[in-house]
Coordinates of N, CA, C and O in Angstrom, one line a residue:
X19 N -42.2 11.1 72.9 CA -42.2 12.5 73.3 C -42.2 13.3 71.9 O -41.6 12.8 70.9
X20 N -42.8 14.5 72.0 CA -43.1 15.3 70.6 C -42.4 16.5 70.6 O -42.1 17.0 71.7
X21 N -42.1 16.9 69.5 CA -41.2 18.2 69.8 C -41.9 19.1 68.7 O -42.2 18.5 67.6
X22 N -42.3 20.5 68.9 CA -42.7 21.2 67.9 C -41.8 22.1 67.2 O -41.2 22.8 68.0
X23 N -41.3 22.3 65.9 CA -40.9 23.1 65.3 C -41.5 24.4 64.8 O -42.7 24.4 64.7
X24 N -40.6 25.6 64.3 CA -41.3 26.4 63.2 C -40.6 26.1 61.8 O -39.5 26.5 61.6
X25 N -41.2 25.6 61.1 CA -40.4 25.5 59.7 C -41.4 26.7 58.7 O -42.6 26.4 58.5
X26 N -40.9 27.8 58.2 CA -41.7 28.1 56.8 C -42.8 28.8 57.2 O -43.6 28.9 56.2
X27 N -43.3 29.5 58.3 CA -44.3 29.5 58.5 C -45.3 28.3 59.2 O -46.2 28.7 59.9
X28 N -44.9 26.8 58.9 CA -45.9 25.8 59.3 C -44.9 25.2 60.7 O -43.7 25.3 61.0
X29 N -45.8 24.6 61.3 CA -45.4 24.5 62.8 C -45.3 22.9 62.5 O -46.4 22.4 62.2
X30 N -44.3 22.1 62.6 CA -44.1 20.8 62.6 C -43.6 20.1 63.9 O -43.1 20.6 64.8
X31 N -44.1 18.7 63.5 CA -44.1 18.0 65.1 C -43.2 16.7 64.6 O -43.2 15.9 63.7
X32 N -42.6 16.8 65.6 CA -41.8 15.6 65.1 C -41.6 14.6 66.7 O -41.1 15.0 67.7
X33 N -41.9 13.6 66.4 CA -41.2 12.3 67.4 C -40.3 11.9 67.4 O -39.9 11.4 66.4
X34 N -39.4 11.8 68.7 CA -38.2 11.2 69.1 C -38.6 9.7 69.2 O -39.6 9.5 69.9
X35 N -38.1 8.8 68.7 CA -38.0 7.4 69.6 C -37.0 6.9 70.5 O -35.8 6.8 70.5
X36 N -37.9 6.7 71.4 CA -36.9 6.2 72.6 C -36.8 4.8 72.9 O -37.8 4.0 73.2
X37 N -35.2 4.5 72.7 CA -35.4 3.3 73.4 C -34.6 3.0 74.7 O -33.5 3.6 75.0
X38 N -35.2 2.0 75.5 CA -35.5 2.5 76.8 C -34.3 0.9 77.1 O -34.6 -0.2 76.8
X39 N -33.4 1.2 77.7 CA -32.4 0.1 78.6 C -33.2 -0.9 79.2 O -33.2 -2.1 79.1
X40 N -33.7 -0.3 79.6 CA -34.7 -1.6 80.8 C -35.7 -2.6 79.6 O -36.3 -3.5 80.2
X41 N -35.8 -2.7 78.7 CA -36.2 -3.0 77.8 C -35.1 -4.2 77.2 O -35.2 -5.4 77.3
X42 N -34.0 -3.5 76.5 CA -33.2 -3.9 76.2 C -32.6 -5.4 77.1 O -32.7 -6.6 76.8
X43 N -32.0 -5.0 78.2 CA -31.8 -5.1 79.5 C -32.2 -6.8 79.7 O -31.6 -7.9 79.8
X44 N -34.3 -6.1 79.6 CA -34.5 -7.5 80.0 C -34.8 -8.3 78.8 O -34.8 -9.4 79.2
X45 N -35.0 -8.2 77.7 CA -34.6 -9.1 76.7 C -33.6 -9.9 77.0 O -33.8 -11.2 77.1
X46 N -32.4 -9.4 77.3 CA -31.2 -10.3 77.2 C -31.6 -11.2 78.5 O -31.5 -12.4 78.2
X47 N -31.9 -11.0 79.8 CA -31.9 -12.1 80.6 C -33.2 -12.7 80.4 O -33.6 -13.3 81.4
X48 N -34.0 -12.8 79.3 CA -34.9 -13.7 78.8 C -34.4 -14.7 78.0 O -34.9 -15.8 77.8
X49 N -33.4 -14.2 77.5 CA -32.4 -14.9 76.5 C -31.7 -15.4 77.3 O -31.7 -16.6 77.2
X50 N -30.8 -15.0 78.3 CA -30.1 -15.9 79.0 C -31.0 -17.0 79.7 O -30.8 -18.2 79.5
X51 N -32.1 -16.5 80.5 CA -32.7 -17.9 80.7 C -32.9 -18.6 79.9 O -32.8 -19.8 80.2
X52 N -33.3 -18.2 78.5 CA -34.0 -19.2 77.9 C -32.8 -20.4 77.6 O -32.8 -21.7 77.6
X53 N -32.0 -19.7 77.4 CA -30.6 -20.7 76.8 C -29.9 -21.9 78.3 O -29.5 -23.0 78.2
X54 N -29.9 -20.9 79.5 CA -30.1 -21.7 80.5 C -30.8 -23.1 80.5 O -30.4 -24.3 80.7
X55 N -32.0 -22.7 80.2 CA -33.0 -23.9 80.3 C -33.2 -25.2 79.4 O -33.8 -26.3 79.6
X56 N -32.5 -24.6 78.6 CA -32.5 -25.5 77.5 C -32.1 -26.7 77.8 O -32.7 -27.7 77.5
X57 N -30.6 -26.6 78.7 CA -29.6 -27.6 79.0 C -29.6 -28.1 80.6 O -28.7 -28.7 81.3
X58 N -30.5 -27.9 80.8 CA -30.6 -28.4 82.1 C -31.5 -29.8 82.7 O -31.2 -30.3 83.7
X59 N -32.5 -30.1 82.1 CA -32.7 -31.2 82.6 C -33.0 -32.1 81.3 O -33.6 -31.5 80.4
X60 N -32.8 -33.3 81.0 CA -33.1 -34.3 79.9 C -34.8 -34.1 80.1 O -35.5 -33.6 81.0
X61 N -35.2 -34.6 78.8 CA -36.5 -35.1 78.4 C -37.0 -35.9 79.5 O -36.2 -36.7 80.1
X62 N -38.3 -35.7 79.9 CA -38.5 -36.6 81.1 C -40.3 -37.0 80.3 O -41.1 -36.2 80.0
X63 N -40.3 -38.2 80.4 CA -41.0 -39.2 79.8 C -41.9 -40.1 80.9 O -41.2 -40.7 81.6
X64 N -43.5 -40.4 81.0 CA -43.8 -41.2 81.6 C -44.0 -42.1 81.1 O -44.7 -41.9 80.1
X65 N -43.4 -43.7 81.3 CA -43.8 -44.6 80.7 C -43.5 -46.0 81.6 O -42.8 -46.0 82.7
X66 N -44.2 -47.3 81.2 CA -44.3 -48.4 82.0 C -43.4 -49.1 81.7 O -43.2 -49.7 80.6
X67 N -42.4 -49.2 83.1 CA -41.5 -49.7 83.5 C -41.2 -50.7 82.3 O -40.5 -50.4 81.3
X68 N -41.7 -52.2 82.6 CA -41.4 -53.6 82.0 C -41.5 -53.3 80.6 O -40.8 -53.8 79.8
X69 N -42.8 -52.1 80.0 CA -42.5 -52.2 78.5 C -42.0 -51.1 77.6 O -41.8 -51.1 76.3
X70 N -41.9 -50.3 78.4 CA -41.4 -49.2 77.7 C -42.5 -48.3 76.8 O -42.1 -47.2 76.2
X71 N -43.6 -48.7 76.9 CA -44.7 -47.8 76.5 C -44.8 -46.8 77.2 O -44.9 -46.8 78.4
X72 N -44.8 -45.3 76.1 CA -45.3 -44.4 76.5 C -46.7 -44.1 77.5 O -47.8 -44.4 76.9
X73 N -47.0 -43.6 78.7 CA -47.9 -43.6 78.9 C -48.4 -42.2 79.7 O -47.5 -41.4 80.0
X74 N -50.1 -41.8 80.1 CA -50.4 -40.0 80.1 C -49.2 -39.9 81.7 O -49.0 -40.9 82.4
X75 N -48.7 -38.9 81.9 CA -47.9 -38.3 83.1 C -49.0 -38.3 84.2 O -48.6 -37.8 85.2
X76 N -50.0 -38.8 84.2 CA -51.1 -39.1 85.7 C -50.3 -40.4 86.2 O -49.8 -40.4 87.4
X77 N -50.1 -41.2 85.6 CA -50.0 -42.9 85.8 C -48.6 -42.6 86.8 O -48.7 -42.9 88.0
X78 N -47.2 -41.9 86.2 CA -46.4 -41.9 87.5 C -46.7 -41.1 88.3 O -45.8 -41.4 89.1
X79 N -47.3 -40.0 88.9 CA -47.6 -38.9 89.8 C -48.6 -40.6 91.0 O -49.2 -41.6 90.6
X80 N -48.3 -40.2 92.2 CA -48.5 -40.3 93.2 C -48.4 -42.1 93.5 O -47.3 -42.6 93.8
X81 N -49.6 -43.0 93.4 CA -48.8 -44.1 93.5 C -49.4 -45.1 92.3 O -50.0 -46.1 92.4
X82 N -48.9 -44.4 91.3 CA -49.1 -44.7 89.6 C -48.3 -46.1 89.4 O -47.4 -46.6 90.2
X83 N -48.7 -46.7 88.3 CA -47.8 -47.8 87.9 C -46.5 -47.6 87.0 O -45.6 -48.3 86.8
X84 N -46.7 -46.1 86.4 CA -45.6 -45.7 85.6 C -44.3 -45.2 86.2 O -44.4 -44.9 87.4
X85 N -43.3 -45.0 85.5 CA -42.2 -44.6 86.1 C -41.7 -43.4 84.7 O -42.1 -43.3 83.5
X86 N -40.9 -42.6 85.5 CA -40.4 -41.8 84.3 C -39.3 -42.5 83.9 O -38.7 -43.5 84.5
X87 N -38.9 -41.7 82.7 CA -38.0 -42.3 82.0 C -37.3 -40.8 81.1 O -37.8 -40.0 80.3
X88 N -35.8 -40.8 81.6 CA -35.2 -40.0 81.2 C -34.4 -39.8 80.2 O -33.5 -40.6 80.0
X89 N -34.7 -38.8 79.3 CA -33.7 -38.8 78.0 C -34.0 -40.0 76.7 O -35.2 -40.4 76.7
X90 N -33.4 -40.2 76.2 CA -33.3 -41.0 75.2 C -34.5 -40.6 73.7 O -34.8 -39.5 73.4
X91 N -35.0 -41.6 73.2 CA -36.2 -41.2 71.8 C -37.0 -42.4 72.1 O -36.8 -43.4 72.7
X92 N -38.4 -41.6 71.3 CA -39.3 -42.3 70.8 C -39.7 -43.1 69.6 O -39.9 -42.5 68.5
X93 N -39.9 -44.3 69.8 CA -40.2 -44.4 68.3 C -41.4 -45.5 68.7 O -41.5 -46.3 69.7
X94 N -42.6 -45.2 67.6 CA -43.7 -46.1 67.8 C -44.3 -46.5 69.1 O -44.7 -47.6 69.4
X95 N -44.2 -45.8 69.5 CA -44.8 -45.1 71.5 C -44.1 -45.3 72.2 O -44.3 -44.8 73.3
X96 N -42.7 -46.2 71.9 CA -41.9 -46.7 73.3 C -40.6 -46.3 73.5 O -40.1 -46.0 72.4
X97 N -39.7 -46.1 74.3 CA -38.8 -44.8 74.7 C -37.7 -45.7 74.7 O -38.1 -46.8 75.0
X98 N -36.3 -45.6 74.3 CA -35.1 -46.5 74.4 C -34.5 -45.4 73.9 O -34.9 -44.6 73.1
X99 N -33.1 -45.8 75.0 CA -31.6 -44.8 74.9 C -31.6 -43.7 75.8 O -30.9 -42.7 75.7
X100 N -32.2 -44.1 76.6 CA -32.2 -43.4 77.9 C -32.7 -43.6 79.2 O -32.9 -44.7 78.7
X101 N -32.9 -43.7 80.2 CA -32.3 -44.5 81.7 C -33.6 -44.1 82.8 O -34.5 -43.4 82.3
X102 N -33.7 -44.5 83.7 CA -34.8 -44.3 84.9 C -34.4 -43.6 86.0 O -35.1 -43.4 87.0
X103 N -32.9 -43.2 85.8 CA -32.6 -42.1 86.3 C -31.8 -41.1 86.5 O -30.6 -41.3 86.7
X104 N -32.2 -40.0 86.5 CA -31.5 -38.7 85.7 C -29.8 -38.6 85.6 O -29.1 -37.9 85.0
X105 N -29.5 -39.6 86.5 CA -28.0 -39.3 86.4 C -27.1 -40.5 85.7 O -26.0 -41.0 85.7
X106 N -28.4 -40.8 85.0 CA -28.0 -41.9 84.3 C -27.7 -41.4 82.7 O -26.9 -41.8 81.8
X107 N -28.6 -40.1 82.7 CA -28.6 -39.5 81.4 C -27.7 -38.2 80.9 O -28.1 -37.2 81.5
X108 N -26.8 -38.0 80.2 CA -25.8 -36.7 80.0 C -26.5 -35.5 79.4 O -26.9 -35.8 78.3
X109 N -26.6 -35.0 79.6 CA -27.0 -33.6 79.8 C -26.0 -32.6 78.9 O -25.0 -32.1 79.2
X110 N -26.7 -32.5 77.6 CA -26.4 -31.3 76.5 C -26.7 -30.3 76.9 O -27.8 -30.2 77.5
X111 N -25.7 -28.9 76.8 CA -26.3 -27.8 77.2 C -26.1 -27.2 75.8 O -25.8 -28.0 74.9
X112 N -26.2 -25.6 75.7 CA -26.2 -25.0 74.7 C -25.1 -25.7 73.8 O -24.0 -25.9 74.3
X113 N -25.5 -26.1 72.4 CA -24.1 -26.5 71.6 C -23.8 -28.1 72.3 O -22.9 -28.8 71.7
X114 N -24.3 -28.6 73.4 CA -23.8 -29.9 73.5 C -24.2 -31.4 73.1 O -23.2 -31.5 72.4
X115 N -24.7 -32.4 73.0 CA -25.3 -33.2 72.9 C -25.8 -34.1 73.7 O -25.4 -34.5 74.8
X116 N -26.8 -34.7 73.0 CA -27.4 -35.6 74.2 C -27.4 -37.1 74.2 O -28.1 -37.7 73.3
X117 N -26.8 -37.8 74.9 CA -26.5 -39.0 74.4 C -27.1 -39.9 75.8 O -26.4 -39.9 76.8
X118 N -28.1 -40.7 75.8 CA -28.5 -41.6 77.1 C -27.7 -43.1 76.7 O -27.2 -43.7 75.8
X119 N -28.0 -43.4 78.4 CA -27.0 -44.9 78.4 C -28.4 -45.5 78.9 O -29.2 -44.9 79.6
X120 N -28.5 -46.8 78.3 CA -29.8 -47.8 78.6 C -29.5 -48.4 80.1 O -28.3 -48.2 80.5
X121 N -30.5 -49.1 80.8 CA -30.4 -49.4 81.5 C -31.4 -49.0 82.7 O -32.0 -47.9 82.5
X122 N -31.6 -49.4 83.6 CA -32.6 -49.0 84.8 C -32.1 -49.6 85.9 O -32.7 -49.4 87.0

């Protein structure tokens, strides 16, 4: 929004900036989701059952040979320290940590 003055003879314009709540507003529950989200489900990984190789997310979707595999790390394509099923895995949320128990 512009506002006109008389200064001096010369007619000056000057801009208010507005900032607007709803703006504000939704920043923050962008931030709150995002921080939500963070902590809510472990890493979920496709990989083959017996060896632990990483493999593409087609292989478990429908009646694939792979299984997911929840939580834990990768090292040199194959996934250990984390479990085949989500409640097998603890769950860091903001500030928490993530620690998987082996096993299937």
């Amino acid at each position: 929004m512009a506002e006109e003055k008389q200064q001096g003879g010369w007619r000056v314009t000057t801009r208010r900036k507005l900032r607007s709540s709803a703006v504000v507003l939704g920043g923050m529950g962008l931030l709150a989701t995002t921080l939500v989200a963070c902590g809510n489900d472990p890493d979920k990984r496709c990989v083959d059952p017996s060896t632990h190789k990483l493999l593409p997310d087609s292989r478990c979707k429908g009646s694939g040979d792979g299984r997911y595999y929840y939580g834990g790390t990768v090292t040199k394509g194959r996934v250990s320290g984390g479990g085949f099923s989500k409640s097998a895995v603890s769950r860091g949320g903001f500030g928490g940590s993530r620690k998987g128990s082996s096993g299937g």
